[in-house]
Every structure is written in structure tokens, then in C-alpha cells.
Coordinates of N, CA and C in Angstrom, one line a residue:
M1 N 40.3 -0.2 3.8 CA 39.2 0.1 2.9 C 38.2 -1.2 2.8
K2 N 38.8 -2.3 2.7 CA 38.0 -3.6 2.5 C 37.2 -3.8 3.8
A3 N 37.8 -3.5 5.0 CA 37.0 -3.7 6.2 C 35.9 -2.7 6.3
A4 N 36.0 -1.5 5.8 CA 35.0 -0.5 5.8 C 33.8 -1.0 5.0
S5 N 34.1 -1.5 3.7 CA 33.0 -2.0 2.8 C 32.4 -3.1 3.4
S6 N 33.2 -4.0 4.1 CA 32.5 -5.2 4.7 C 31.5 -4.8 5.9
I7 N 31.9 -3.7 6.6 CA 31.1 -3.3 7.6 C 29.7 -2.7 7.1
L8 N 30.0 -1.9 6.0 CA 28.7 -1.3 5.4 C 27.8 -2.4 4.8
A9 N 28.4 -3.4 4.1 CA 27.6 -4.5 3.7 C 26.8 -5.2 4.8
L10 N 27.5 -5.5 6.0 CA 26.7 -6.1 7.1 C 25.7 -5.2 7.6
L11 N 25.9 -3.9 7.8 CA 25.0 -2.9 8.2 C 23.9 -2.9 7.3
F12 N 24.1 -2.9 6.0 CA 23.0 -2.9 5.0 C 22.0 -4.1 5.2
H13 N 22.6 -5.3 5.5 CA 21.8 -6.5 5.5 C 21.0 -6.5 7.0
V14 N 21.6 -6.0 7.9 CA 21.0 -5.8 9.2 C 19.8 -5.0 9.1
L15 N 19.9 -3.8 8.4 CA 18.8 -2.9 8.2 C 17.8 -3.4 7.4
L16 N 18.2 -4.3 6.3 CA 17.2 -4.8 5.4 C 16.4 -5.9 6.1
L17 N 17.0 -6.6 7.0 CA 16.2 -7.6 7.8 C 15.3 -7.1 8.9
T18 N 15.9 -6.0 9.5 CA 15.0 -5.5 10.6 C 14.0 -4.4 10.2
G19 N 14.4 -3.8 9.0 CA 13.5 -2.8 8.6 C 12.2 -3.2 7.9
C20 N 12.2 -4.5 7.4 CA 11.1 -4.9 6.7 C 10.3 -5.9 7.7
N21 N 9.5 -5.3 8.6 CA 8.8 -6.0 9.6 C 7.4 -6.1 9.2
K22 N 7.1 -6.7 8.1 CA 5.7 -6.8 7.6 C 4.9 -7.7 8.4
E23 N 3.6 -7.5 8.4 CA 2.7 -8.4 9.1 C 2.6 -9.7 8.5
E24 N 2.3 -10.7 9.3 CA 2.2 -12.1 8.6 C 0.9 -12.2 7.8
D25 N 1.2 -12.7 6.7 CA -0.1 -12.8 5.7 C -0.2 -14.3 5.5
E26 N -1.6 -14.6 5.4 CA -2.0 -15.9 4.9 C -1.4 -16.1 3.5
A27 N -1.2 -17.4 3.1 CA -0.6 -17.7 1.9 C -1.5 -17.1 0.8
A28 N -1.0 -16.4 -0.2 CA -1.7 -15.8 -1.2 C -2.2 -16.9 -2.1
P29 N -3.4 -16.9 -2.6 CA -4.0 -17.8 -3.6 C -3.0 -17.8 -4.8
N30 N -2.4 -19.0 -5.2 CA -1.5 -19.1 -6.1 C -1.9 -18.4 -7.5
Q31 N -3.3 -18.4 -7.8 CA -3.7 -17.9 -9.1 C -3.5 -16.5 -9.1
W32 N -3.3 -15.6 -8.0 CA -3.2 -14.2 -8.0 C -1.7 -13.8 -7.8
V33 N -0.7 -14.7 -7.5 CA 0.6 -14.1 -7.5 C 1.2 -13.6 -8.9
N34 N 1.5 -12.5 -8.9 CA 2.0 -11.7 -10.1 C 0.9 -11.8 -11.2
N35 N -0.4 -11.8 -10.8 CA -1.5 -11.8 -11.8 C -2.5 -10.7 -11.4
T36 N -1.8 -9.5 -11.1 CA -2.6 -8.5 -10.5 C -3.7 -7.8 -11.4
E37 N -3.4 -7.8 -12.7 CA -4.2 -7.2 -13.7 C -5.7 -7.9 -13.7
E38 N -5.5 -9.3 -13.8 CA -6.8 -10.1 -13.7 C -7.5 -10.0 -12.4
L39 N -6.8 -10.0 -11.3 CA -7.3 -9.8 -10.0 C -8.1 -8.5 -9.8
T40 N -7.6 -7.4 -10.4 CA -8.2 -6.1 -10.3 C -9.4 -6.1 -11.2
Q41 N -9.4 -6.8 -12.3 CA -10.7 -6.9 -13.0 C -11.7 -7.7 -12.4
Q42 N -11.3 -8.8 -11.7 CA -12.3 -9.5 -10.9 C -12.8 -8.7 -9.7
N43 N -12.0 -8.0 -9.1 CA -12.5 -7.1 -7.9 C -13.4 -6.1 -8.3
K44 N -13.3 -5.6 -9.6 CA -14.2 -4.6 -10.0 C -15.7 -4.9 -10.0
K45 N -15.8 -6.4 -10.2 CA -17.2 -6.9 -10.2 C -17.9 -6.8 -8.7
K46 N -17.1 -6.7 -7.7 CA -17.6 -6.6 -6.3 C -18.0 -5.3 -5.9
V47 N -17.9 -4.3 -6.6 CA -18.2 -2.9 -6.3 C -19.7 -2.8 -6.1
S48 N -20.1 -2.3 -4.9 CA -21.5 -2.1 -4.4 C -21.9 -0.8 -4.1
I49 N -21.0 0.2 -4.3 CA -21.2 1.6 -3.9 C -21.5 2.4 -5.1
T50 N -22.1 3.6 -4.9 CA -22.2 4.5 -6.1 C -21.5 5.7 -5.9
Q51 N -20.8 5.9 -4.8 CA -20.0 7.1 -4.6 C -18.8 6.7 -3.6
G52 N -17.5 7.1 -4.0 CA -16.5 6.7 -3.0 C -15.3 6.2 -3.7
I53 N -14.5 5.4 -3.1 CA -13.4 4.8 -3.7 C -13.3 3.3 -3.5
T54 N -12.7 2.7 -4.5 CA -12.7 1.2 -4.5 C -11.3 0.8 -5.1
G55 N -10.8 -0.3 -4.7 CA -9.5 -0.8 -5.3 C -9.1 -2.2 -4.8
T56 N -7.8 -2.5 -5.2 CA -7.2 -3.7 -4.8 C -5.9 -3.4 -4.1
L57 N -5.6 -4.0 -3.0 CA -4.4 -3.8 -2.2 C -3.6 -5.0 -2.5
T58 N -2.3 -4.8 -2.9 CA -1.5 -5.9 -3.1 C -0.2 -5.6 -2.3
L59 N 0.6 -6.7 -2.1 CA 2.0 -6.5 -1.4 C 2.9 -7.0 -2.4
I60 N 4.0 -6.2 -2.6 CA 5.2 -6.8 -3.6 C 6.4 -6.9 -2.7
E61 N 7.0 -8.0 -2.9 CA 8.2 -8.3 -2.1 C 9.2 -9.1 -2.9
G62 N 10.4 -9.3 -2.5 CA 11.4 -10.1 -3.1 C 12.3 -9.3 -3.9
N63 N 13.3 -9.7 -4.7 CA 14.2 -9.0 -5.4 C 13.6 -8.7 -6.8
C64 N 13.2 -7.4 -7.1 CA 12.5 -7.1 -8.2 C 13.5 -6.4 -9.2
M65 N 14.7 -6.5 -9.0 CA 15.7 -6.0 -10.0 C 15.5 -6.7 -11.2
P66 N 15.8 -6.1 -12.5 CA 15.7 -6.8 -13.6 C 16.7 -8.1 -13.6
I67 N 16.1 -9.2 -13.9 CA 16.9 -10.5 -13.9 C 16.7 -11.3 -15.1
I68 N 17.7 -11.7 -15.7 CA 17.5 -12.6 -17.0 C 17.4 -14.0 -16.5
G69 N 16.3 -14.6 -16.8 CA 16.0 -16.0 -16.5 C 15.1 -16.1 -15.5
P70 N 14.8 -17.3 -15.1 CA 13.8 -17.6 -14.1 C 14.0 -17.5 -12.6
N71 N 15.1 -16.8 -12.2 CA 15.5 -16.8 -10.8 C 15.0 -15.6 -10.1
S72 N 14.1 -14.8 -10.6 CA 13.4 -13.7 -9.9 C 12.7 -14.2 -8.7
T73 N 12.9 -13.5 -7.6 CA 12.1 -13.9 -6.3 C 11.0 -12.7 -6.2
C74 N 10.8 -11.9 -7.1 CA 9.9 -10.8 -7.1 C 8.4 -11.4 -7.2
K75 N 7.5 -11.0 -6.2 CA 6.2 -11.5 -6.4 C 5.2 -10.4 -5.8
E76 N 4.1 -10.3 -6.5 CA 3.0 -9.4 -6.0 C 1.8 -10.2 -5.8
Y77 N 1.1 -9.9 -4.7 CA -0.2 -10.7 -4.4 C -1.1 -9.9 -3.5
P78 N -2.4 -10.3 -3.4 CA -3.4 -9.5 -2.7 C -3.2 -9.8 -1.2
I79 N -3.5 -8.8 -0.3 CA -3.5 -9.0 1.2 C -4.6 -8.3 1.8
K80 N -4.9 -8.8 3.1 CA -5.8 -8.1 4.0 C -5.2 -7.1 4.9
R81 N -5.7 -5.9 4.9 CA -5.2 -4.8 5.7 C -6.3 -3.9 5.9
K82 N -6.2 -3.2 7.0 CA -7.0 -2.0 7.2 C -6.6 -0.8 6.3
I83 N -7.5 -0.1 5.6 CA -7.3 1.0 4.8 C -8.0 2.1 5.6
V84 N -7.2 3.1 5.9 CA -7.6 4.2 6.8 C -7.6 5.5 5.9
I85 N -8.8 6.2 5.8 CA -8.9 7.3 4.9 C -9.1 8.5 5.8
Y86 N -8.3 9.5 5.5 CA -8.2 10.8 6.2 C -8.6 11.9 5.3
P87 N -9.0 13.1 5.9 CA -9.1 14.3 5.0 C -7.7 14.5 4.4
Y88 N -7.8 15.2 3.1 CA -6.6 15.5 2.4 C -5.5 16.0 3.4
T89 N -4.4 15.3 3.4 CA -3.3 15.6 4.3 C -2.0 15.8 3.5
T90 N -1.2 16.9 3.8 CA 0.1 17.2 3.2 C 1.2 16.7 4.1
L91 N 2.4 16.7 3.5 CA 3.6 16.3 4.2 C 3.8 17.2 5.5
Q92 N 3.4 18.5 5.3 CA 3.6 19.5 6.4 C 2.7 19.2 7.6
E93 N 1.6 18.5 7.4 CA 0.6 18.2 8.4 C 0.9 16.9 9.0
A94 N 1.8 16.1 8.5 CA 2.0 14.8 9.1 C 3.4 14.6 9.6
N95 N 3.7 13.7 10.6 CA 4.8 13.4 11.1 C 5.3 12.1 10.4
R96 N 6.5 12.2 9.8 CA 7.0 11.0 9.0 C 8.0 10.2 9.7
H97 N 7.9 8.9 9.8 CA 8.8 8.0 10.3 C 9.4 7.0 9.2
D98 N 10.5 6.6 9.3 CA 11.1 5.6 8.4 C 10.6 5.9 6.9
F99 N 10.6 7.1 6.5 CA 10.4 7.5 5.2 C 8.9 7.4 4.6
L100 N 8.3 6.2 5.0 CA 7.0 6.0 4.4 C 5.9 5.7 5.4
Y101 N 6.1 5.9 6.7 CA 5.1 5.7 7.8 C 4.9 7.1 8.3
Y102 N 3.6 7.2 8.6 CA 3.1 8.6 9.2 C 2.4 8.4 10.5
T103 N 2.3 9.5 11.2 CA 1.3 9.6 12.3 C 0.7 11.0 12.0
L104 N -0.6 11.1 12.3 CA -1.4 12.3 11.9 C -2.1 12.7 13.2
D105 N -2.5 14.0 13.2 CA -3.2 14.5 14.4 C -4.7 14.6 14.0
A106 N -5.0 14.5 12.7 CA -6.4 14.5 12.3 C -7.1 13.2 12.6
K107 N -8.4 13.1 12.6 CA -9.2 12.0 12.8 C -9.6 11.4 11.5
P108 N -9.5 10.0 11.4 CA -9.8 9.3 10.1 C -11.2 9.6 9.8
V109 N -11.6 9.7 8.6 CA -12.9 9.8 8.0 C -13.7 8.5 8.1
V110 N -13.0 7.4 7.6 CA -13.5 6.0 7.6 C -12.3 5.1 7.6
T111 N -12.5 3.9 8.1 CA -11.6 2.8 8.1 C -12.4 1.6 7.5
V112 N -11.8 0.9 6.5 CA -12.3 -0.3 5.9 C -11.2 -1.4 5.9
E113 N -11.7 -2.6 5.6 CA -10.7 -3.6 5.5 C -10.7 -4.3 4.2
S114 N -9.6 -4.6 3.6 CA -9.5 -5.3 2.3 C -9.8 -6.8 2.6
D115 N -10.4 -7.5 1.6 CA -10.6 -8.9 1.8 C -9.5 -9.7 1.3
A116 N -9.6 -11.1 1.3 CA -8.5 -11.9 0.9 C -8.0 -11.8 -0.4
E117 N -8.8 -11.2 -1.3 CA -8.4 -10.9 -2.7 C -7.9 -9.4 -2.8
G118 N -7.8 -8.7 -1.7 CA -7.3 -7.3 -1.6 C -8.4 -6.3 -2.0
F119 N -9.5 -6.7 -2.1 CA -10.6 -5.8 -2.6 C -11.1 -5.0 -1.4
Y120 N -11.2 -3.6 -1.6 CA -11.7 -2.8 -0.6 C -12.7 -1.8 -1.4
Q121 N -13.6 -1.2 -0.5 CA -14.4 0.0 -1.0 C -14.8 0.8 0.2
A122 N -14.9 2.1 -0.1 CA -15.3 3.0 0.9 C -16.3 4.1 0.4
K123 N -17.4 4.1 1.0 CA -18.4 5.1 0.6 C -18.0 6.5 1.2
L124 N -17.8 7.5 0.3 CA -17.3 8.8 0.8 C -18.2 9.9 0.2
T125 N -18.3 11.1 0.9 CA -18.9 12.2 0.2 C -17.9 12.9 -0.7
P126 N -18.4 13.7 -1.6 CA -17.4 14.4 -2.6 C -16.4 15.2 -1.7
G127 N -15.1 15.2 -2.2 CA -14.0 15.8 -1.5 C -12.7 15.1 -1.9
T128 N -11.7 15.6 -1.3 CA -10.2 15.1 -1.6 C -9.8 14.5 -0.2
Y129 N -9.3 13.3 -0.3 CA -8.8 12.4 0.8 C -7.4 12.0 0.6
S130 N -6.8 11.5 1.8 CA -5.5 10.8 1.8 C -5.7 9.4 2.3
V131 N -5.3 8.5 1.5 CA -5.5 7.1 1.8 C -4.2 6.4 2.3
F132 N -4.4 5.7 3.5 CA -3.2 5.1 4.1 C -3.6 3.6 4.3
I133 N -2.5 2.8 4.3 CA -2.6 1.3 4.7 C -2.1 1.2 6.1
Q134 N -2.8 0.6 7.0 CA -2.3 0.3 8.3 C -1.4 -0.9 8.3
E135 N -0.2 -0.7 8.7 CA 0.8 -1.8 8.8 C 1.6 -1.6 10.0
N136 N 1.6 -2.7 10.8 CA 2.3 -2.8 12.1 C 2.0 -1.6 13.0
G137 N 0.7 -1.2 13.0 CA 0.3 -0.1 13.9 C 0.7 1.3 13.4
K138 N 1.3 1.3 12.2 CA 1.6 2.7 11.6 C 0.8 2.9 10.3
L139 N 0.8 4.1 9.9 CA 0.1 4.4 8.6 C 1.2 4.4 7.4
Y140 N 0.9 3.7 6.5 CA 1.9 3.5 5.3 C 1.3 4.2 4.1
A141 N 2.1 5.0 3.5 CA 1.6 5.7 2.1 C 2.9 5.8 1.3
N142 N 2.7 5.6 0.0 CA 3.9 5.8 -0.9 C 3.6 6.6 -2.1
G143 N 2.7 7.5 -2.0 CA 2.3 8.4 -3.2 C 2.1 9.8 -2.6
L144 N 2.5 10.7 -3.6 CA 2.4 12.2 -3.3 C 1.9 12.9 -4.6
D145 N 1.2 14.0 -4.3 CA 0.8 14.9 -5.5 C 1.7 16.0 -5.6
G146 N 1.6 16.8 -6.5 CA 2.5 18.0 -6.7 C 2.5 19.0 -5.6
Q147 N 1.6 19.1 -4.7 CA 1.5 19.9 -3.6 C 1.8 19.3 -2.3
G148 N 2.4 18.1 -2.3 CA 2.9 17.4 -1.1 C 1.7 16.6 -0.4
G149 N 0.6 16.5 -1.1 CA -0.6 15.6 -0.6 C -0.1 14.2 -0.5
I150 N -0.5 13.6 0.5 CA -0.1 12.2 0.7 C -1.2 11.2 0.2
N151 N -0.8 10.4 -0.8 CA -1.8 9.4 -1.4 C -3.2 10.0 -1.6
P152 N -3.2 11.1 -2.4 CA -4.5 11.7 -2.5 C -5.5 11.1 -3.5
V153 N -6.7 11.2 -3.3 CA -7.8 10.8 -4.2 C -9.0 11.8 -4.1
R154 N -9.5 12.1 -5.2 CA -10.5 13.1 -5.3 C -11.9 12.4 -5.6
V155 N -12.9 12.5 -4.8 CA -14.2 11.9 -5.0 C -15.2 12.9 -5.5
E156 N -15.9 12.8 -6.5 CA -16.9 13.7 -7.0 C -18.4 13.1 -6.8
E157 N -19.4 13.9 -6.9 CA -20.7 13.5 -6.8 C -21.0 12.3 -7.8
D158 N -21.7 11.2 -7.3 CA -22.1 10.1 -8.0 C -20.9 9.5 -8.9
M159 N -19.7 9.4 -8.2 CA -18.5 8.9 -8.9 C -17.9 7.9 -7.9
V160 N -17.5 6.8 -8.5 CA -16.7 5.7 -7.9 C -15.3 5.8 -8.5
V161 N -14.3 6.1 -7.6 CA -12.9 6.2 -8.1 C -12.2 4.9 -7.8
S162 N -11.5 4.4 -8.8 CA -10.6 3.2 -8.6 C -9.2 3.7 -8.2
F163 N -8.9 3.2 -7.0 CA -7.6 3.6 -6.3 C -6.9 2.4 -5.8
N164 N -6.1 1.8 -6.6 CA -5.4 0.6 -6.2 C -4.2 1.0 -5.3
L165 N -3.9 0.1 -4.3 CA -2.8 0.4 -3.4 C -1.8 -0.8 -3.3
R166 N -0.6 -0.4 -3.0 CA 0.5 -1.4 -3.0 C 1.3 -1.1 -1.9
L167 N 1.5 -2.1 -1.0 CA 2.4 -2.2 0.1 C 3.8 -2.8 -0.4
D168 N 4.8 -2.1 -0.4 CA 6.0 -2.3 -1.1 C 7.1 -2.8 -0.1
Y169 N 7.5 -4.0 -0.2 CA 8.7 -4.5 0.7 C 9.8 -5.0 -0.4
A170 N 9.7 -4.7 -1.5 CA 10.6 -5.2 -2.6 C 11.9 -4.5 -2.6
V171 N 13.0 -5.2 -3.1 CA 14.3 -4.6 -3.4 C 14.4 -4.3 -4.9
Y172 N 14.7 -3.0 -5.2 CA 14.8 -2.7 -6.6 C 16.3 -2.4 -7.0

């Protein structure tokens, strides 16, 4: 029994190390590590569109289990990535890989890139869309609506929707 649990522990660590193949990021500006609320407020000042979506993209990593004391390795900070926006897409219309990565047959509506502070914006016509983060050549999304829609956002006439995104590599 002890050998089986040791094998399972080893397998878990191998999967953990090989499964989290995130792209290399430039060092996050220290003032923004775990200070996402202030970052989001600053990024709102950059909005220059009158219709579409805007937001802040952050990456969260480390051990984010509740820890008493200063030993937490959990950190969240802004990153640069491509944000790919598709027509509203459901789980039934997508091929899922590794639980959170997708491939789609549809064509993207627009692709934008977040800046060093994670800020992005996309001018869109009224409608409902699915928003993905491009990560290692795959499409990442970690949100669903009650109908199986992947990372959905609805844009209405003369409306800018705040839609923050998080790329999650943390352990909980």
C-alpha cells in the first residue's frame, strides 16, 4: 500500500511539472504583484473605445492554499497575451483538451493583445461572444454560463463591458 501511494505521489508531481507549460513572461512590475484591484482601476483609464469589451489579464501561480503566516507562494500579476474573441461558443461546439484548452472550427471575430499591465480592449458590434486567451498555441478559457457557453460576454449598443481575464496555474 505504501508503494502505491508513493507511485501516486510521484505521478502527481510529474503531471504537475509537465502539465503547467506556461509561456515565459517578463518579470511582472513589482507594484502589481497581488495588487490587481489597483491595477484594474489604472487600466480603466486607458479605455479608448465606446463599444466592445475591455479588461485586465492576469496570471495567478504558486500555492494558493490558505496558509497561516508569510510563506505563501501565491502571486497574481499582469501578463501579455493574445486575446482571441469568437462568436458565442458552447461546449458542444468546441473540442476540449486538458480540461481548459479548446480548439474551435469557427473563425475568430477579432484578436487583440494585452499590454505589459495586462490591459486589453476590443471594439465589437452588439452581440454575444466567447473570449479566449491564447496560451502555448491553444485557446484557454475557464468560465462557463448556465447554457454551456464558454467565457461569454454580451455587448450592447454604445456599451463598453469590463471583462477581466485570469490565466490560472495556481495550486488550490
